[in-house]
PDB file of C-alpha atoms in Angstrom:
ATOM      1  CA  UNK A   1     -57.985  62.287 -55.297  1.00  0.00           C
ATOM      2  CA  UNK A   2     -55.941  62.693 -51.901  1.00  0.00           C
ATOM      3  CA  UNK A   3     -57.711  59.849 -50.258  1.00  0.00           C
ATOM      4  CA  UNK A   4     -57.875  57.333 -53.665  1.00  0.00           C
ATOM      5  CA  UNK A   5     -53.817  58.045 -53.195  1.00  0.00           C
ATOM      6  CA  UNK A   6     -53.763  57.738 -49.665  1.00  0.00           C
ATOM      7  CA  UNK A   7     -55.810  54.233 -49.761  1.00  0.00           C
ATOM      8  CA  UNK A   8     -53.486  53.253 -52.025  1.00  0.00           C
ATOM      9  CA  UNK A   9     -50.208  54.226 -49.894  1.00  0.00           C
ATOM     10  CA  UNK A  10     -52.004  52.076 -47.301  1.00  0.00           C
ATOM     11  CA  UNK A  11     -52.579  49.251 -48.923  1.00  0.00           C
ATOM     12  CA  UNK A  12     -49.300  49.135 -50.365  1.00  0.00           C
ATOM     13  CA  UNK A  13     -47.863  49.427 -47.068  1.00  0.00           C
ATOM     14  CA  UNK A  14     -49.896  46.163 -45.992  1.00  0.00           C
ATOM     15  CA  UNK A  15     -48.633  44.173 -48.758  1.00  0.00           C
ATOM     16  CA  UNK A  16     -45.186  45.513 -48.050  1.00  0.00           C
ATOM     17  CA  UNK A  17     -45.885  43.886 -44.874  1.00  0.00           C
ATOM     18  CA  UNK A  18     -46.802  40.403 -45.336  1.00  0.00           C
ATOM     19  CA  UNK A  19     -44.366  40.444 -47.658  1.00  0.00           C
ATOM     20  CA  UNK A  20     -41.443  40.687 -45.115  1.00  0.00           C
ATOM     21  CA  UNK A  21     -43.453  38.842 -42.903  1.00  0.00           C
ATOM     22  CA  UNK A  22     -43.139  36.020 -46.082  1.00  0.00           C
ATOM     23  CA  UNK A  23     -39.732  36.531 -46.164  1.00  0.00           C
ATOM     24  CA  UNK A  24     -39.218  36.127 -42.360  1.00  0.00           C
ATOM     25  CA  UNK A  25     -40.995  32.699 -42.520  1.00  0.00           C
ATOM     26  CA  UNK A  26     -39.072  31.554 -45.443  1.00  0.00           C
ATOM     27  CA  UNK A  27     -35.733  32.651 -43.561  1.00  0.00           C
ATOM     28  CA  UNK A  28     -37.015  30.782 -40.592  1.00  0.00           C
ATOM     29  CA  UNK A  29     -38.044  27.599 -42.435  1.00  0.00           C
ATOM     30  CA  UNK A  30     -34.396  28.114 -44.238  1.00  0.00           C
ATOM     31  CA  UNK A  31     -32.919  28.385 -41.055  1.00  0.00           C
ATOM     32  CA  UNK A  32     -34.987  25.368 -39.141  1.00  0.00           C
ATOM     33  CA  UNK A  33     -33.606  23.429 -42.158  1.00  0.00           C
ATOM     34  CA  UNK A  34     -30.257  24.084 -41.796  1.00  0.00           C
ATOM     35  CA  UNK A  35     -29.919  23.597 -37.875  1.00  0.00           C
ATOM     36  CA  UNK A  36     -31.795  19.951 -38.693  1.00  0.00           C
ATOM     37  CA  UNK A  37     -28.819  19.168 -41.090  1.00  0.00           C
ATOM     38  CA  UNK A  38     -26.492  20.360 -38.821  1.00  0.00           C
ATOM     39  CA  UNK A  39     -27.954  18.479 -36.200  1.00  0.00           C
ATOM     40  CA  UNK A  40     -28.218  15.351 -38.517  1.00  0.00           C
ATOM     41  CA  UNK A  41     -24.529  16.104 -39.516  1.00  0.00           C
ATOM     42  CA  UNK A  42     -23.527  15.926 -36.042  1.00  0.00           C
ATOM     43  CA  UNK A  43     -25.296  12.785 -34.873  1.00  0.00           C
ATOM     44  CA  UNK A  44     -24.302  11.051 -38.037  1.00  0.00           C
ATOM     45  CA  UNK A  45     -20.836  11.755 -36.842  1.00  0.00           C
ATOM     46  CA  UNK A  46     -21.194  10.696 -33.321  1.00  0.00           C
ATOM     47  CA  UNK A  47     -22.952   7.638 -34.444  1.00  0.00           C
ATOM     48  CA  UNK A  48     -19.787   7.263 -36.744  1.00  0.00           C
ATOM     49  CA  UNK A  49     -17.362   7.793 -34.263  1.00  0.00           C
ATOM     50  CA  UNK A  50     -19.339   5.218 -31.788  1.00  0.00           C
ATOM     51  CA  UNK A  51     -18.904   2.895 -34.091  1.00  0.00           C
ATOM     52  CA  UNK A  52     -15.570   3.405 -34.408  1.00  0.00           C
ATOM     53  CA  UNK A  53     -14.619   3.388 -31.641  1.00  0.00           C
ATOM     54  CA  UNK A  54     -16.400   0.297 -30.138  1.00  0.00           C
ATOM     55  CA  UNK A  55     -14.386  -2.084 -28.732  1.00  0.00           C
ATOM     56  CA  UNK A  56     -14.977  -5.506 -26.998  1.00  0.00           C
ATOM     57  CA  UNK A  57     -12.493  -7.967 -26.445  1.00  0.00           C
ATOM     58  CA  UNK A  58     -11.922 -10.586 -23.662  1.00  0.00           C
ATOM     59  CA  UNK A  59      -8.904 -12.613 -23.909  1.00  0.00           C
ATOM     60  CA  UNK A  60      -8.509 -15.661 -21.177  1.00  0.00           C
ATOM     61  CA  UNK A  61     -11.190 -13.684 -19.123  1.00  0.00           C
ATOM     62  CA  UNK A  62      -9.335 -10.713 -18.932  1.00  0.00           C
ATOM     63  CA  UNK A  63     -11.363  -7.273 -20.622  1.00  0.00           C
ATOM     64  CA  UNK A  64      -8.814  -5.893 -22.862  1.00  0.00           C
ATOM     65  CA  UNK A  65      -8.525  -2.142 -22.885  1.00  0.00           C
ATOM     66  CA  UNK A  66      -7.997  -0.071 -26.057  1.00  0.00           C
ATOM     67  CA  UNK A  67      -4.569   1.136 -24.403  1.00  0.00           C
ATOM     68  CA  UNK A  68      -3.530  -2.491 -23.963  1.00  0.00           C
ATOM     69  CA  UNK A  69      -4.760  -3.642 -27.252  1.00  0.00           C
ATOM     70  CA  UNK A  70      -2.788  -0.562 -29.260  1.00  0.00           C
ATOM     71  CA  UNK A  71       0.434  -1.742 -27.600  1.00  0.00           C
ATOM     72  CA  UNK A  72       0.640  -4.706 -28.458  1.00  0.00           C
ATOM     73  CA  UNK A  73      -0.644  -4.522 -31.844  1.00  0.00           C
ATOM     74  CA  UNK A  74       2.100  -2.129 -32.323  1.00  0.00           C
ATOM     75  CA  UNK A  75       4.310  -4.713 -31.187  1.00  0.00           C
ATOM     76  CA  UNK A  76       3.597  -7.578 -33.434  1.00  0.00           C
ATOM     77  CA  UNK A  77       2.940  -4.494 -36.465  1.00  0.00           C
ATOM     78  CA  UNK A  78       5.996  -4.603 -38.390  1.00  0.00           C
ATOM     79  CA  UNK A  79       6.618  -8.975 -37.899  1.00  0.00           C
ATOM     80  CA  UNK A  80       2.981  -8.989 -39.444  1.00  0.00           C
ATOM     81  CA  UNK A  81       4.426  -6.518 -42.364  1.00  0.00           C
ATOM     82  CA  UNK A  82       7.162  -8.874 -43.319  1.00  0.00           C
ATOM     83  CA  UNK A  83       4.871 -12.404 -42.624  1.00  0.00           C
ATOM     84  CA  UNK A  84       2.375 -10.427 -45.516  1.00  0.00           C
ATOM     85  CA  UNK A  85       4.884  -9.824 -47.332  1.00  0.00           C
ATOM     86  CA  UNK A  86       6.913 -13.341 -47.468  1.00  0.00           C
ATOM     87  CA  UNK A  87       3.666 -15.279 -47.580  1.00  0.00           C
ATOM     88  CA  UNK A  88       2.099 -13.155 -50.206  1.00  0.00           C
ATOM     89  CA  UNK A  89       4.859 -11.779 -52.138  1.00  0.00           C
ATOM     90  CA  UNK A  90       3.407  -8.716 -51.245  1.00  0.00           C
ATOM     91  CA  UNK A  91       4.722  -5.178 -51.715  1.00  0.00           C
ATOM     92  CA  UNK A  92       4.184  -2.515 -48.860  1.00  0.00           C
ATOM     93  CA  UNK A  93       2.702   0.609 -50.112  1.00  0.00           C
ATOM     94  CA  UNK A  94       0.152   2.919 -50.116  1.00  0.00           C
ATOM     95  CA  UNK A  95      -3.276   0.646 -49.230  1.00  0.00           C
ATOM     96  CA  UNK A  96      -0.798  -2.249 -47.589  1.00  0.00           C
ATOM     97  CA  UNK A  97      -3.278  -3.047 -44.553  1.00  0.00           C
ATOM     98  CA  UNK A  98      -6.069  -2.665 -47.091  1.00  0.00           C
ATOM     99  CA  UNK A  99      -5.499  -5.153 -49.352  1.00  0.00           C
ATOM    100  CA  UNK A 100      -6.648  -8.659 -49.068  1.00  0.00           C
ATOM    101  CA  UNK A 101      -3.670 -11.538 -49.152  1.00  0.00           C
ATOM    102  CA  UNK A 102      -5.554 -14.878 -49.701  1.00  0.00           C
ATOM    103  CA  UNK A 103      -9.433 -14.007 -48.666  1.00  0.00           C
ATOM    104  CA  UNK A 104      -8.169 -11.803 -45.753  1.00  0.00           C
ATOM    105  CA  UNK A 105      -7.213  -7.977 -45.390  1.00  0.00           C
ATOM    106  CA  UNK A 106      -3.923  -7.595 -43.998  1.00  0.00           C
ATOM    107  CA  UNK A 107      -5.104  -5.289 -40.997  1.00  0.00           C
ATOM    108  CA  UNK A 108      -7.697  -8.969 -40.371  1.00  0.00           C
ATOM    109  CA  UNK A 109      -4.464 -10.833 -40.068  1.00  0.00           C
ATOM    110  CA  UNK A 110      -2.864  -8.118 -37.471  1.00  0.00           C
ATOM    111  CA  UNK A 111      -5.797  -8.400 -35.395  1.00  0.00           C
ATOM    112  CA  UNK A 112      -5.558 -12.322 -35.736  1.00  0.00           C
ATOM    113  CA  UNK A 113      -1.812 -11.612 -34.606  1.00  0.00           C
ATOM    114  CA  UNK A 114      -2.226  -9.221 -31.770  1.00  0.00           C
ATOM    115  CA  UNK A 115      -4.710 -11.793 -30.427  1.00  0.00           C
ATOM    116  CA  UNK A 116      -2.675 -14.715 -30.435  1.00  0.00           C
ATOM    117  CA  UNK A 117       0.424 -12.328 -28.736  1.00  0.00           C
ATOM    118  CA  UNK A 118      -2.375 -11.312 -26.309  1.00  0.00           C
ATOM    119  CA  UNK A 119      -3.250 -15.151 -25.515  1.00  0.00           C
ATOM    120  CA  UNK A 120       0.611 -15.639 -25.151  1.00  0.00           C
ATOM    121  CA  UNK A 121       0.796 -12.246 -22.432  1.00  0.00           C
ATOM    122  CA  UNK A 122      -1.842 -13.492 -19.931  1.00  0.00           C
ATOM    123  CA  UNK A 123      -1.186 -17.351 -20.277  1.00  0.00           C
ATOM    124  CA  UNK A 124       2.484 -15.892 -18.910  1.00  0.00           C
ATOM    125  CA  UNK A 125       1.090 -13.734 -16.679  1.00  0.00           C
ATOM    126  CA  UNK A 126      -1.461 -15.768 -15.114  1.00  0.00           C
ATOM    127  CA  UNK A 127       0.945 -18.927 -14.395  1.00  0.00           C
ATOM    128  CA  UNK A 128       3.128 -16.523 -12.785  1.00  0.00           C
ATOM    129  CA  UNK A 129       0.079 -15.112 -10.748  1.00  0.00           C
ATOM    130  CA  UNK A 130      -0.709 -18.773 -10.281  1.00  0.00           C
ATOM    131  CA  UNK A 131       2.801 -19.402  -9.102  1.00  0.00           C
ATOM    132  CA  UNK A 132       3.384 -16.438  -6.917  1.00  0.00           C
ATOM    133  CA  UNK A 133       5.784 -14.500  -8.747  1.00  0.00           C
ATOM    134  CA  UNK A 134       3.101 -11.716  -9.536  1.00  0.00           C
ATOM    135  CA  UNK A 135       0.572 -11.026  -7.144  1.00  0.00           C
ATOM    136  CA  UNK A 136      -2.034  -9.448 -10.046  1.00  0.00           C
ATOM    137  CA  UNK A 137      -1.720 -10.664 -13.887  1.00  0.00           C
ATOM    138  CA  UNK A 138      -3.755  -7.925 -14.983  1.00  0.00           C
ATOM    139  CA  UNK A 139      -2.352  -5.025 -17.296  1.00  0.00           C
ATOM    140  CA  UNK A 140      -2.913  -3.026 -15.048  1.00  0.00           C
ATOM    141  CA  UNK A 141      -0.958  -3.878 -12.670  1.00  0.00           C
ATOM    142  CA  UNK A 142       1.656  -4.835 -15.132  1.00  0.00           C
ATOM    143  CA  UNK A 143       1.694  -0.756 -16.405  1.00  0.00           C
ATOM    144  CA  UNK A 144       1.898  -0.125 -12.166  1.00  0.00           C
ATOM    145  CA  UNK A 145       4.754  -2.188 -11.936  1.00  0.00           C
ATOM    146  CA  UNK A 146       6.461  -0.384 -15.191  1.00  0.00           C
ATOM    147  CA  UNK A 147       5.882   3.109 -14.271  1.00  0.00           C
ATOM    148  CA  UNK A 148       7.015   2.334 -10.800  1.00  0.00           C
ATOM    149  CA  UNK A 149      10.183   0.722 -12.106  1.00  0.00           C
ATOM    150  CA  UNK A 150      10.903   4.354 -14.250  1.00  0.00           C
ATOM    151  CA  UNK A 151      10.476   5.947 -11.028  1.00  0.00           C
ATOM    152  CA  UNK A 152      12.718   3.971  -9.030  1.00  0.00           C
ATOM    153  CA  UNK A 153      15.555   4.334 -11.688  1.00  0.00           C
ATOM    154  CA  UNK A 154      14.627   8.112 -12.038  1.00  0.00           C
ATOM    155  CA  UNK A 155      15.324   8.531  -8.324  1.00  0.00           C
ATOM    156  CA  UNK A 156      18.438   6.666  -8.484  1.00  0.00           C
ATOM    157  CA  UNK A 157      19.984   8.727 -11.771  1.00  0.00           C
ATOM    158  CA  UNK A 158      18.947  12.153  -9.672  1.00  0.00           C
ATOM    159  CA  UNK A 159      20.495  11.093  -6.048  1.00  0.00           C
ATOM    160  CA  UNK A 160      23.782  10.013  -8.572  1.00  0.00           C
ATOM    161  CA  UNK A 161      23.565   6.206  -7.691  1.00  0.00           C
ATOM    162  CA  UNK A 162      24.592   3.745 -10.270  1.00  0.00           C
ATOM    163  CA  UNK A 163      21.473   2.439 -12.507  1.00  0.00           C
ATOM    164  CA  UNK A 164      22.254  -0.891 -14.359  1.00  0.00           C
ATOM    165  CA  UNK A 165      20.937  -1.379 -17.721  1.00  0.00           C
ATOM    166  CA  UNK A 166      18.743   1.530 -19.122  1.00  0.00           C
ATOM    167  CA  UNK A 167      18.147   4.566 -17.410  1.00  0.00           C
ATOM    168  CA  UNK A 168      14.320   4.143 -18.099  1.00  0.00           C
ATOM    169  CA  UNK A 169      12.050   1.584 -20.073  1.00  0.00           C
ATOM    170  CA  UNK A 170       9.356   2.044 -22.954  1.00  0.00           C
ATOM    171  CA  UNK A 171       6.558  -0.687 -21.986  1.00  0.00           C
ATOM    172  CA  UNK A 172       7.655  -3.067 -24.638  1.00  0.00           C
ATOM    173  CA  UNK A 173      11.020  -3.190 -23.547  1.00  0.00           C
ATOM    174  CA  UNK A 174       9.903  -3.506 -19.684  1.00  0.00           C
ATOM    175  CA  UNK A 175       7.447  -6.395 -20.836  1.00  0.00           C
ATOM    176  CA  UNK A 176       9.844  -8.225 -22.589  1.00  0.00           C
ATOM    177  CA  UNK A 177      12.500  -8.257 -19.422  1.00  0.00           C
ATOM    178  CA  UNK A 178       9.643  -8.961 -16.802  1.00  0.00           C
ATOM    179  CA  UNK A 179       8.328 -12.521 -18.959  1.00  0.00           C
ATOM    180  CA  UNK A 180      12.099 -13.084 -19.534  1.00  0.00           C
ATOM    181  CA  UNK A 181      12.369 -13.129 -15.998  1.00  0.00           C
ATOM    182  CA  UNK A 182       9.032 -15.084 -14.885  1.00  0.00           C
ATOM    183  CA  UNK A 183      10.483 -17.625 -17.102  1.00  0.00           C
ATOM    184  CA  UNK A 184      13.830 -17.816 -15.878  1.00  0.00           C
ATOM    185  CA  UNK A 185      12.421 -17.736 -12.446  1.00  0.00           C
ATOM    186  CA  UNK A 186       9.975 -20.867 -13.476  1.00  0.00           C
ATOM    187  CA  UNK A 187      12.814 -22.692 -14.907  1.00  0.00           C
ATOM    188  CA  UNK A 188      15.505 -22.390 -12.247  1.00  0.00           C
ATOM    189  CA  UNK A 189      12.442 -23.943  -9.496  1.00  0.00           C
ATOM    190  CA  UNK A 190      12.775 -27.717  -9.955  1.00  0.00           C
ATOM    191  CA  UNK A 191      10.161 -27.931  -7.577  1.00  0.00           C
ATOM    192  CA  UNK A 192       7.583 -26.663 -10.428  1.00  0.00           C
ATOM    193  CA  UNK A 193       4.964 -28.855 -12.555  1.00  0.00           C
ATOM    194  CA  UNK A 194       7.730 -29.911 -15.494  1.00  0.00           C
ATOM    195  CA  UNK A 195      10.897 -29.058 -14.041  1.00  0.00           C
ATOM    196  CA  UNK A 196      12.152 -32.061 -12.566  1.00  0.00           C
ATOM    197  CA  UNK A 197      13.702 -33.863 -15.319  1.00  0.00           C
ATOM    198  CA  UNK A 198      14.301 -37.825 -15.285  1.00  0.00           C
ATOM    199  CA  UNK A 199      17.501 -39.086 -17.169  1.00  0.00           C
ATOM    200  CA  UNK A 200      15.524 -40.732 -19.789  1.00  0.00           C
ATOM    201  CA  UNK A 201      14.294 -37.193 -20.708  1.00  0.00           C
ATOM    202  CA  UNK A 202      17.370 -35.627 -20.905  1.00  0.00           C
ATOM    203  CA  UNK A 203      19.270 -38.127 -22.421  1.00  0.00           C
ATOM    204  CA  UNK A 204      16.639 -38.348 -25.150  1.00  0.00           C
ATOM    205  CA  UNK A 205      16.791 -34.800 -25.380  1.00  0.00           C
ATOM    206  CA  UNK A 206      20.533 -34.675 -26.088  1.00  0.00           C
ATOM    207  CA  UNK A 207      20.714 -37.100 -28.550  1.00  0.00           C
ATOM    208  CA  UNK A 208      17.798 -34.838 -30.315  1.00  0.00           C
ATOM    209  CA  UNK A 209      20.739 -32.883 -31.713  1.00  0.00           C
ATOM    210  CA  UNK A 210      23.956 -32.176 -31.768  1.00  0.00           C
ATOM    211  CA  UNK A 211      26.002 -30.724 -29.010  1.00  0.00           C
ATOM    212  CA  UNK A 212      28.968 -28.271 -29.528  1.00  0.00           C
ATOM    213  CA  UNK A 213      31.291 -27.449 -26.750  1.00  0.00           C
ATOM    214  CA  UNK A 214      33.484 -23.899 -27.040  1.00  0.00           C
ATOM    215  CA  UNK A 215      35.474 -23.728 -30.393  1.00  0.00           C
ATOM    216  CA  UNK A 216      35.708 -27.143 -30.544  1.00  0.00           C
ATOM    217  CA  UNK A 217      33.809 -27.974 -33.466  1.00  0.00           C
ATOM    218  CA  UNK A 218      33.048 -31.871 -31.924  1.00  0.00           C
ATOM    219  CA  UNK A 219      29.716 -32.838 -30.102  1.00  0.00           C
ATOM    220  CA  UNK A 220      30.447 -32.341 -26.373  1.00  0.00           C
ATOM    221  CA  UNK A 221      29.896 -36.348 -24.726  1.00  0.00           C
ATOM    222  CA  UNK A 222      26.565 -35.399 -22.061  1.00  0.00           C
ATOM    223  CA  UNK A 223      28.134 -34.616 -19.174  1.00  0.00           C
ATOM    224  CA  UNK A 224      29.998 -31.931 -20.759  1.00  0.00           C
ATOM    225  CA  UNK A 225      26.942 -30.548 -22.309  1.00  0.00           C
ATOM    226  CA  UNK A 226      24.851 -32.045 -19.116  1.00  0.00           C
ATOM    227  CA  UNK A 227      23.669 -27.698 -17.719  1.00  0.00           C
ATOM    228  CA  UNK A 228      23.124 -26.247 -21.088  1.00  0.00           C
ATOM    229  CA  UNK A 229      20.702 -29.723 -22.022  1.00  0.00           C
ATOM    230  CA  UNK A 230      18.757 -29.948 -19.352  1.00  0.00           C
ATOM    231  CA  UNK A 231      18.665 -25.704 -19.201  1.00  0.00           C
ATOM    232  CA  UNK A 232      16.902 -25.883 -22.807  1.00  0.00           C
ATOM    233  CA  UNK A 233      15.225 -28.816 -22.031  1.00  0.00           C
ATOM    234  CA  UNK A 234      13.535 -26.832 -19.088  1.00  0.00           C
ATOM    235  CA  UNK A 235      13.084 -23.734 -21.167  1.00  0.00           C
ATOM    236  CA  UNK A 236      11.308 -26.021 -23.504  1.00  0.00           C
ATOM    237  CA  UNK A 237       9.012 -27.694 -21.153  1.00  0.00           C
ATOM    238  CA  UNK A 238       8.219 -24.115 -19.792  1.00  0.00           C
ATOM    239  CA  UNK A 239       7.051 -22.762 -23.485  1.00  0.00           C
ATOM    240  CA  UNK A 240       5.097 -26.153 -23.852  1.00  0.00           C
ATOM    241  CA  UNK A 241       2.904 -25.360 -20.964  1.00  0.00           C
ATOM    242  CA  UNK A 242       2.808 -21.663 -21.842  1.00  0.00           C
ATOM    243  CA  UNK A 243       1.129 -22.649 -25.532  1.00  0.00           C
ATOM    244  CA  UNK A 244      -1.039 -25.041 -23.524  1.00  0.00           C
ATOM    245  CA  UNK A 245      -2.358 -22.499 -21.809  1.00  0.00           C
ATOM    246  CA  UNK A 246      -2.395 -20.148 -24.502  1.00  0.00           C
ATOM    247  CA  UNK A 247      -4.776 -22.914 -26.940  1.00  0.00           C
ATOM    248  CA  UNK A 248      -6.931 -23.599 -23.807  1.00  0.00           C
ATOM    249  CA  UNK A 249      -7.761 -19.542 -23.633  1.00  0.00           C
ATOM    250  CA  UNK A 250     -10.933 -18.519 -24.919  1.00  0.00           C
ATOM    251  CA  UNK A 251     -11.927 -15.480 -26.880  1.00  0.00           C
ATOM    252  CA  UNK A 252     -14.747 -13.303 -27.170  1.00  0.00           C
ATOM    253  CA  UNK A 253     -15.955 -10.432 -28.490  1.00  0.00           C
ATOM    254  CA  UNK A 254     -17.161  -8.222 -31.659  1.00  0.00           C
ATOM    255  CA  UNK A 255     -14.207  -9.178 -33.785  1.00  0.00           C
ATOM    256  CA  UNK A 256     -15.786  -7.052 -36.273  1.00  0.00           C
ATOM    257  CA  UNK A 257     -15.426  -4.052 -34.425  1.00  0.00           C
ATOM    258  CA  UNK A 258     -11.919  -5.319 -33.111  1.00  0.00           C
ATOM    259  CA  UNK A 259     -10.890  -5.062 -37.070  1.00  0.00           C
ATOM    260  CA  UNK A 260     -12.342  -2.068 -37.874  1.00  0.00           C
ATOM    261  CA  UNK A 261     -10.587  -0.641 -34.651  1.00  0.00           C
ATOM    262  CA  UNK A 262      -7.496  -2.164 -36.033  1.00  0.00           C
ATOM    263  CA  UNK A 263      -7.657  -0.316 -39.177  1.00  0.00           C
ATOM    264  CA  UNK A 264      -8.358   2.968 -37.455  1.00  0.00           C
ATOM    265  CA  UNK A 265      -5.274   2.883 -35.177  1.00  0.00           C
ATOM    266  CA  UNK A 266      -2.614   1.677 -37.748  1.00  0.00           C
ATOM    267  CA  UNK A 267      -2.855   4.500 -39.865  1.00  0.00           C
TER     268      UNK A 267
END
């Protein structure tokens, strides 16, 4: 009787065993399983985030960096809002950039926008690079020349000189005063391709419109008006080469990804 109930203690004990050793294997399988989805999980999401986050974009064979494409989307952001918006008679709300105005989504025609102001940057930049007035066109350079501007004025405010104009730019702000002052400095060099004006030009030029002198509310005769004429007749030859340059610049890339990255950095 003792050994029939020992035997039996034994063999229970044996089952007892494979049975945890069961359990063990179904714990590992459970947790081989789970580290496979969690693997999965996080290459799904890298994959996702890849893709993004891709980004290729040559404007006028310059690369355009995220950084540089960001800015300047932001730039042309809210004049895209209100062109939706007047063309569309659209309302903005939740799901604005999401919505499709006339076959398009809006964020499609910000991208198409931040483009075109991109093709309108470097054909100003590279004329004055082409000119002399910057020795690099590239955005990088352009960002050297804006933080080193900020440092100059810096310096100035903390050694108590006088600083004229603002104490310190934001990008846009610098980028709009440096193109506003290649132009000028195109314009005011008769010497340049367009600049020298003949007298047939600017007298059809003035009689284009009318000319107001002062308070007076009579057209000023063309010698009165003769600077500010041939000034915006200048200024007009200037932009004409500028959107020459800007309809001769090719672009390439994965616009696909360029919209999708849109999307992802206007929210």
């Amino acid at each position: 009787m003792g050994k029939f109930v020992r035997r039996k203690n034994k063999i229970s004990e044996q089952e007892g065993m494979r049975s945890m050793k069961n359990r063990k294997k179904q714990f590992l399988k459970i947790g081989i399983a789970v580290l496979v989805i969690a693997v999965a999980g996080i290459v799904a999401g890298i994959v996702r985030y890849r893709i993004d986050n891709r980004f290729d974009l040559t404007v006028g064979g310059h690369t355009i960096r995220k950084d540089e494409y960001v800015n300047c989307m932001k730039s042309v952001e809210y004049d895209t809002e209100v062109q939706i918006q007047q063309d569309y008679d659209a309302v903005y709300e939740d799901g604005f950039w999401e919505k499709k105005y006339d076959g398009k989504y809006g964020y499609e025609i910000l991208t198409e926008n931040t483009v075109e102001q991109l093709k309108y940057i470097h054909a100003v930049y590279d004329l004055a690079e082409e000119c002399g007035d910057v020795s690099d066109s590239s955005y990088e350079a352009l960002e050297k020349r804006w933080k080193d501007e900020n440092a100059k004025r810096s310096e100035k405010v903390e050694n108590g000189e006088v600083v004229y104009g603002l104490k310190e730019y934001t990008f846009q702000i610098y980028l709009q005063y440096e193109m506003s002052t290649l132009k000028e400095k195109y314009c005011n060099d008769y010497t340049r391709e367009g600049m020298e004006l003949t007298e047939d030009e600017i007298l059809e030029y003035y009689n284009s419109r009318e000319w107001i002198f002062g308070d007076s509310e009579e057209n000023a005769d063309l010698e009165t008006a003769r600077i500010a004429v041939e000034r915006e007749l200048r200024e007009k030859k200037y932009d004409d080469i500028i959107t020459q340059c800007e309809t001769d610049s090719q672009v390439d890339g994965n616009m696909v990804d360029v919209n999708r990255f849109t999307l992802k950095n206007i929210k």
